[in-house]
Amino acid sequence: MVIGGPAAAALGTLSPEEILFLRSLPKAELHAHLNGSIPISVLQELASEYLASRAASGSSSSSISDESLVAGIEKLKQGPVLEEIMDFFSLFPAIYALTSTPEALKRATRAVLSTFLDGDLPECNHLELRTTPRQTTAMDREQYLLAVLEEVELYDPDKVGLIVSVDRRMGDDVLGECVRIACKLRSEGRRVIGLDLCGDPTAGQVETFAPYFAEAKKAGLGLTVHIAETIHNSSEETMKLLSYNPDRLGHATFLDEEAVEVVLDKRMCIEICLTSNLLCKTVSTLESHHILQYLKADHPVSICTDDILPFRTSLLAEYALLLAKPPYGLGLSQDQVRKMGEMSLHARFK
Ligand code: 6MZ
């Protein structure tokens, strides 16, 4: 994985001993989106095969033109420059065109799992990978999840589980279908461990999701929601999401005092994605990041990557941002960083 930006700068300041300390640190990755975590080399391979097969078949039916696909992959290779968080979501059509058959999706999943879990000193000891089931011309939503699960289940159950994401843009029909499939697969003993709410933070009405969250919880799934990710998310929306009793919160960047009180009281673990927040410009500097408020309060947080491809980061590099001295990192002690690893393992879904 290519590392750039703030994470690379932080890593660059650490001694070999400090890097070994971070590598050896027991930790879990709890917030990684599958389609945002595919190595660029794999996407490039998939893109050449896709373009060759389209040229051979003379097919012109696709969700994206060849030119846009090539431009999209090139942008991901260079490291996209994001003016604001909404620019981020426009990166996905190119990736989605390449992961729209079960075979391609399995290859992508295998590469993501390997990035996080393989090797003598893997990136993490436990991975909760999340993905949004997509219906394409080659698979339905259940087949999508089965393709991903086939790869996930090649690893030990204590190493990796799958969180099914639902998107804020989904309507009742698709939402109901996704949650039903997630619950069914879990009841059949498949490795589905949770439900996530993600997608364009300004889309949809959160009350739409309430009955589906309840259904998922009843089926024993953990619940995590992207919450207050942008300044545009209202306090009212945030309080509603908190009232659905999620187990964990993604980002939780713009919580007001009332919301913070609930989060502290219920000890809801916050999935912190430092580089993602800096590059999407929802947080302006590391020193002003909300993680500091939760560290002070001894509140559970989990350090995560979000989308390692566009954010050009890794879990190791996110931990480097904790340990590196300011202005490159937060300058935490090794004991504090060790505790962050422990907290992430503690916040796993069962
Ligand atoms: C909200 C995000 C996200 O599900 O196709 N996604 N949603 N905020 C974020 N932080 C910046 N990062 C990723 O992975 C890609 C999808 O995950 C969601 C978006 O809906 C994106 O399309 P999957 O595997």
XYZ file of C-alpha atoms and ligand atoms in Angstrom:
374
model
C 0.000 0.000 0.000
C 1.330 3.439 -0.913
C 1.554 5.727 2.104
C 1.518 9.499 1.616
C 0.393 12.705 3.305
C 0.302 13.160 7.087
C 0.619 9.445 7.848
C 3.836 9.099 5.822
C 5.252 12.196 7.466
C 4.524 10.785 10.946
C 6.023 7.389 10.104
C 9.113 9.122 8.752
C 9.899 10.645 12.155
C 9.870 7.327 14.068
C 12.949 5.268 14.949
C 13.188 1.601 13.833
C 12.521 0.603 17.489
C 9.373 2.720 17.611
C 8.153 1.239 14.329
C 8.785 -2.270 15.661
C 6.864 -1.339 18.820
C 3.881 -0.269 16.697
C 4.101 -3.329 14.469
C 4.152 -5.705 17.435
C 1.335 -3.910 19.259
C -1.802 -6.087 19.524
C -4.620 -4.176 17.799
C -7.863 -4.499 15.873
C -8.985 -2.687 12.713
C -12.694 -2.074 13.188
C -13.539 0.498 10.497
C -12.291 -0.441 7.019
C -14.507 -0.177 3.913
C -13.746 -2.986 1.461
C -14.006 -0.968 -1.768
C -11.898 1.822 -0.283
C -9.126 -0.566 0.767
C -8.205 -2.389 -2.455
C -4.504 -2.143 -3.371
C -3.980 0.039 -6.460
C -2.015 -2.779 -8.172
C -5.085 -5.033 -7.979
C -7.383 -2.302 -9.292
C -4.988 -1.694 -12.180
C -4.991 -5.411 -13.057
C -8.782 -5.517 -12.873
C -8.975 -2.359 -15.015
C -6.781 -3.787 -17.810
C -8.813 -6.999 -17.896
C -12.070 -5.059 -17.844
C -11.012 -2.737 -20.681
C -9.649 -5.639 -22.761
C -12.842 -7.635 -22.394
C -14.975 -4.605 -23.282
C -12.848 -3.962 -26.381
C -13.102 -7.636 -27.404
C -16.865 -7.797 -26.994
C -17.415 -4.374 -28.548
C -19.776 -3.749 -25.655
C -20.777 -0.185 -24.922
C -23.129 -0.889 -22.006
C -21.447 0.091 -18.759
C -22.138 2.336 -15.810
C -18.985 4.305 -16.650
C -17.137 5.266 -19.856
C -13.673 3.805 -20.470
C -12.177 7.314 -20.285
C -13.779 8.028 -16.893
C -12.642 4.652 -15.600
C -9.028 5.237 -16.651
C -9.095 8.785 -15.243
C -10.628 7.520 -11.971
C -7.958 4.845 -11.476
C -5.194 7.329 -12.321
C -6.571 9.745 -9.720
C -6.516 6.987 -7.092
C -2.949 6.112 -8.077
C -1.749 9.698 -7.685
C -3.588 10.218 -4.404
C -6.756 12.255 -4.877
C -6.865 15.853 -3.718
C -10.115 16.433 -1.856
C -11.495 19.931 -1.445
C -14.239 18.642 0.801
C -15.751 15.346 1.952
C -18.271 15.180 -0.931
C -15.358 14.903 -3.431
C -14.510 11.606 -1.755
C -17.709 9.823 -2.780
C -17.091 10.555 -6.491
C -14.058 8.207 -6.356
C -16.215 5.088 -6.089
C -17.896 4.690 -9.530
C -14.535 3.706 -11.091
C -13.824 1.177 -8.322
C -17.353 -0.213 -8.444
C -17.136 -0.847 -12.194
C -14.190 -3.144 -11.422
C -15.721 -5.088 -8.528
C -19.067 -5.887 -10.097
C -18.629 -9.628 -10.757
C -18.240 -12.288 -8.026
C -14.781 -13.222 -9.356
C -13.444 -9.660 -9.366
C -14.991 -8.970 -5.963
C -13.354 -12.085 -4.531
C -9.968 -11.054 -5.899
C -10.364 -7.591 -4.415
C -11.482 -9.018 -1.045
C -8.583 -11.487 -0.973
C -6.125 -8.632 -1.545
C -7.675 -6.490 1.199
C -7.653 -9.358 3.709
C -4.058 -10.121 2.845
C -3.040 -6.469 3.287
C -4.413 -6.421 6.818
C -3.816 -9.968 8.008
C -0.970 -11.740 6.245
C 2.742 -11.732 7.063
C 4.876 -12.317 10.167
C 3.823 -9.052 11.775
C 0.412 -8.342 10.239
C -1.189 -4.893 10.286
C -3.680 -6.075 12.889
C -4.609 -9.116 14.973
C -8.286 -8.783 14.218
C -10.146 -7.218 11.294
C -13.778 -6.219 10.954
C -14.195 -5.537 7.246
C -17.337 -3.744 6.105
C -19.011 -3.540 2.726
C -22.271 -2.444 1.100
C -24.006 -5.263 -0.816
C -24.457 -4.144 -4.429
C -26.700 -5.601 -7.070
C -25.039 -5.719 -10.497
C -25.810 -7.438 -13.797
C -23.615 -10.344 -12.636
C -24.815 -10.830 -9.030
C -27.578 -9.997 -6.606
C -26.971 -8.635 -3.098
C -26.869 -12.025 -1.444
C -24.394 -13.318 -4.025
C -22.306 -10.197 -3.385
C -22.102 -10.996 0.329
C -21.498 -14.691 -0.299
C -18.538 -13.846 -2.554
C -16.994 -11.664 0.169
C -17.757 -14.227 2.900
C -16.091 -17.012 0.929
C -12.809 -15.127 1.244
C -13.391 -13.920 4.810
C -14.125 -17.435 6.038
C -10.770 -18.728 4.787
C -9.338 -17.044 7.911
C -9.889 -18.091 11.539
C -13.062 -16.696 13.123
C -11.009 -14.859 15.747
C -9.120 -13.044 12.953
C -11.849 -11.530 10.794
C -15.574 -10.852 10.582
C -17.844 -9.071 8.120
C -19.963 -6.002 8.827
C -22.765 -5.367 6.315
C -23.025 -1.668 5.465
C -26.250 0.025 4.528
C -26.034 3.332 2.711
C -27.875 6.510 3.732
C -29.137 6.770 0.138
C -30.983 3.434 0.329
C -34.768 3.361 0.342
C -36.910 0.962 2.385
C -36.875 -1.821 -0.233
C -33.126 -2.165 -0.579
C -32.534 -1.498 3.102
C -34.982 -4.234 4.082
C -33.358 -6.627 1.635
C -29.827 -5.947 2.932
C -30.805 -6.391 6.581
C -32.834 -9.527 5.863
C -29.889 -11.104 4.042
C -27.461 -10.088 6.799
C -29.695 -11.635 9.505
C -30.326 -14.776 7.448
C -26.627 -15.345 6.771
C -25.855 -14.882 10.450
C -28.578 -17.370 11.435
C -26.990 -19.847 9.030
C -23.718 -19.515 10.923
C -21.967 -17.354 8.320
C -19.390 -14.808 9.535
C -21.646 -11.709 9.547
C -21.045 -9.837 12.804
C -22.530 -6.376 12.431
C -24.460 -3.710 10.589
C -23.070 -0.277 9.647
C -24.720 2.904 8.415
C -22.483 4.760 5.960
C -22.521 6.761 2.713
C -23.011 10.427 1.857
C -23.471 11.949 5.341
C -25.966 14.507 4.062
C -28.317 12.010 2.362
C -31.457 10.367 3.706
C -33.529 10.605 6.891
C -32.111 8.604 9.778
C -35.525 7.584 11.134
C -35.916 5.386 8.012
C -33.243 3.135 9.484
C -34.663 2.696 13.012
C -36.738 -0.486 12.442
C -33.918 -2.106 10.457
C -31.387 -1.350 13.182
C -33.764 -2.959 15.691
C -34.135 -6.039 13.487
C -30.353 -6.384 13.147
C -29.781 -6.001 16.886
C -32.454 -8.586 17.592
C -30.613 -11.008 15.323
C -27.479 -10.491 17.439
C -25.595 -8.179 15.071
C -23.439 -5.389 16.472
C -24.472 -1.914 15.322
C -22.143 0.887 14.261
C -23.233 4.131 12.626
C -21.364 6.918 10.875
C -22.539 9.860 12.945
C -22.041 13.642 12.894
C -19.367 13.245 10.244
C -19.874 16.745 8.842
C -20.867 20.142 10.156
C -24.122 19.741 8.173
C -25.379 16.870 10.348
C -27.892 18.400 12.746
C -27.938 17.853 16.521
C -31.441 16.497 16.128
C -30.248 13.831 13.686
C -27.338 12.942 15.938
C -29.590 12.514 18.991
C -31.938 10.301 16.974
C -29.065 8.067 15.870
C -27.839 7.811 19.464
C -31.355 6.839 20.599
C -31.090 3.707 18.404
C -28.355 2.529 20.805
C -25.460 1.817 18.474
C -22.586 -0.143 20.012
C -19.964 1.935 18.228
C -19.811 5.261 16.397
C -17.947 6.077 13.188
C -16.134 9.450 13.203
C -18.474 11.316 15.639
C -16.699 14.518 14.670
C -19.370 17.143 15.289
C -21.064 16.060 18.525
C -22.519 18.830 20.643
C -22.390 18.793 24.455
C -25.665 16.947 24.847
C -24.553 14.196 22.452
C -21.120 13.907 24.091
C -22.844 13.385 27.430
C -24.841 10.430 26.040
C -21.774 8.934 24.350
C -19.691 9.179 27.535
C -22.524 7.857 29.678
C -23.162 4.823 27.442
C -19.415 4.270 26.829
C -19.996 3.946 23.080
C -16.645 3.267 21.422
C -15.662 5.849 18.811
C -13.989 4.601 15.632
C -11.366 7.268 14.974
C -10.005 7.799 11.454
C -7.357 10.526 11.767
C -6.044 10.762 8.178
C -9.529 10.415 6.694
C -10.755 13.364 8.767
C -7.731 15.511 7.903
C -7.880 14.807 4.155
C -11.664 15.237 3.952
C -11.110 18.514 5.843
C -13.695 17.777 8.531
C -10.907 18.304 11.087
C -8.364 21.029 10.380
C -5.375 19.897 12.461
C -4.337 16.886 14.523
C -4.108 19.076 17.616
C -7.775 20.006 17.249
C -8.946 16.419 16.646
C -11.787 15.224 18.867
C -9.786 12.126 19.847
C -8.015 14.279 22.457
C -11.252 15.002 24.281
C -11.983 11.254 24.562
C -8.444 10.397 25.656
C -8.762 12.935 28.441
C -12.064 11.383 29.513
C -10.561 7.858 29.379
C -13.322 6.961 26.933
C -13.031 3.927 24.580
C -11.790 4.729 21.080
C -10.488 2.548 18.286
C -7.909 3.763 15.756
C -8.968 2.844 12.220
C -8.052 3.531 8.592
C -11.457 4.035 6.875
C -10.249 3.749 3.253
C -6.536 3.073 2.868
C -6.437 3.527 -0.890
C -7.676 7.117 -1.327
C -6.260 8.212 2.039
C -2.853 6.629 1.303
C -2.535 5.296 4.811
C -2.232 2.032 6.762
C -3.156 0.991 10.287
C 0.519 1.210 11.261
C 0.660 4.755 9.883
C -2.475 5.754 11.824
C -0.784 4.533 15.017
C 2.332 6.473 13.959
C 0.174 9.613 14.069
C -0.419 8.870 17.774
C 3.202 8.255 18.683
C 5.058 10.823 16.528
C 5.955 14.086 18.239
C 4.032 17.253 17.280
C 3.632 18.685 14.706
C 3.820 15.284 12.945
C 1.729 13.402 15.489
C -0.013 13.678 18.826
C 3.087 12.769 20.841
C 1.394 10.110 23.001
C 3.536 7.845 25.195
C 4.065 4.174 24.333
C 1.865 3.250 27.305
C -0.957 5.422 25.968
C -0.580 3.931 22.487
C -0.548 0.397 23.917
C -3.815 1.185 25.658
C -5.341 2.318 22.340
C -4.519 -1.083 20.852
C -6.172 -2.798 23.838
C -9.281 -0.631 23.523
C -9.666 -1.544 19.845
C -9.510 -5.265 20.653
C -11.998 -4.800 23.461
C -14.540 -3.071 21.164
C -14.826 -6.005 18.695
C -18.267 -7.294 17.794
C -18.850 -10.855 18.941
C -19.163 7.617 4.893
C -18.019 6.040 3.667
C -16.777 6.596 4.051
O -19.107 -0.437 1.142
O -18.533 -0.368 -1.275
N -17.739 5.018 2.852
N -19.195 6.536 4.087
N -18.013 8.216 5.283
C -16.806 7.733 4.887
N -15.655 8.386 5.288
C -15.004 9.338 4.506
N -15.795 5.871 3.485
C -16.409 4.900 2.748
O -17.016 0.707 0.432
C -17.139 1.995 -0.117
C -18.352 2.716 0.422
O -18.211 2.937 1.827
C -18.781 4.188 2.202
C -19.289 4.857 0.937
O -20.674 4.600 0.812
C -18.518 4.138 -0.166
O -19.228 4.125 -1.387
P -18.018 -0.515 0.127
O -17.148 -1.728 0.272
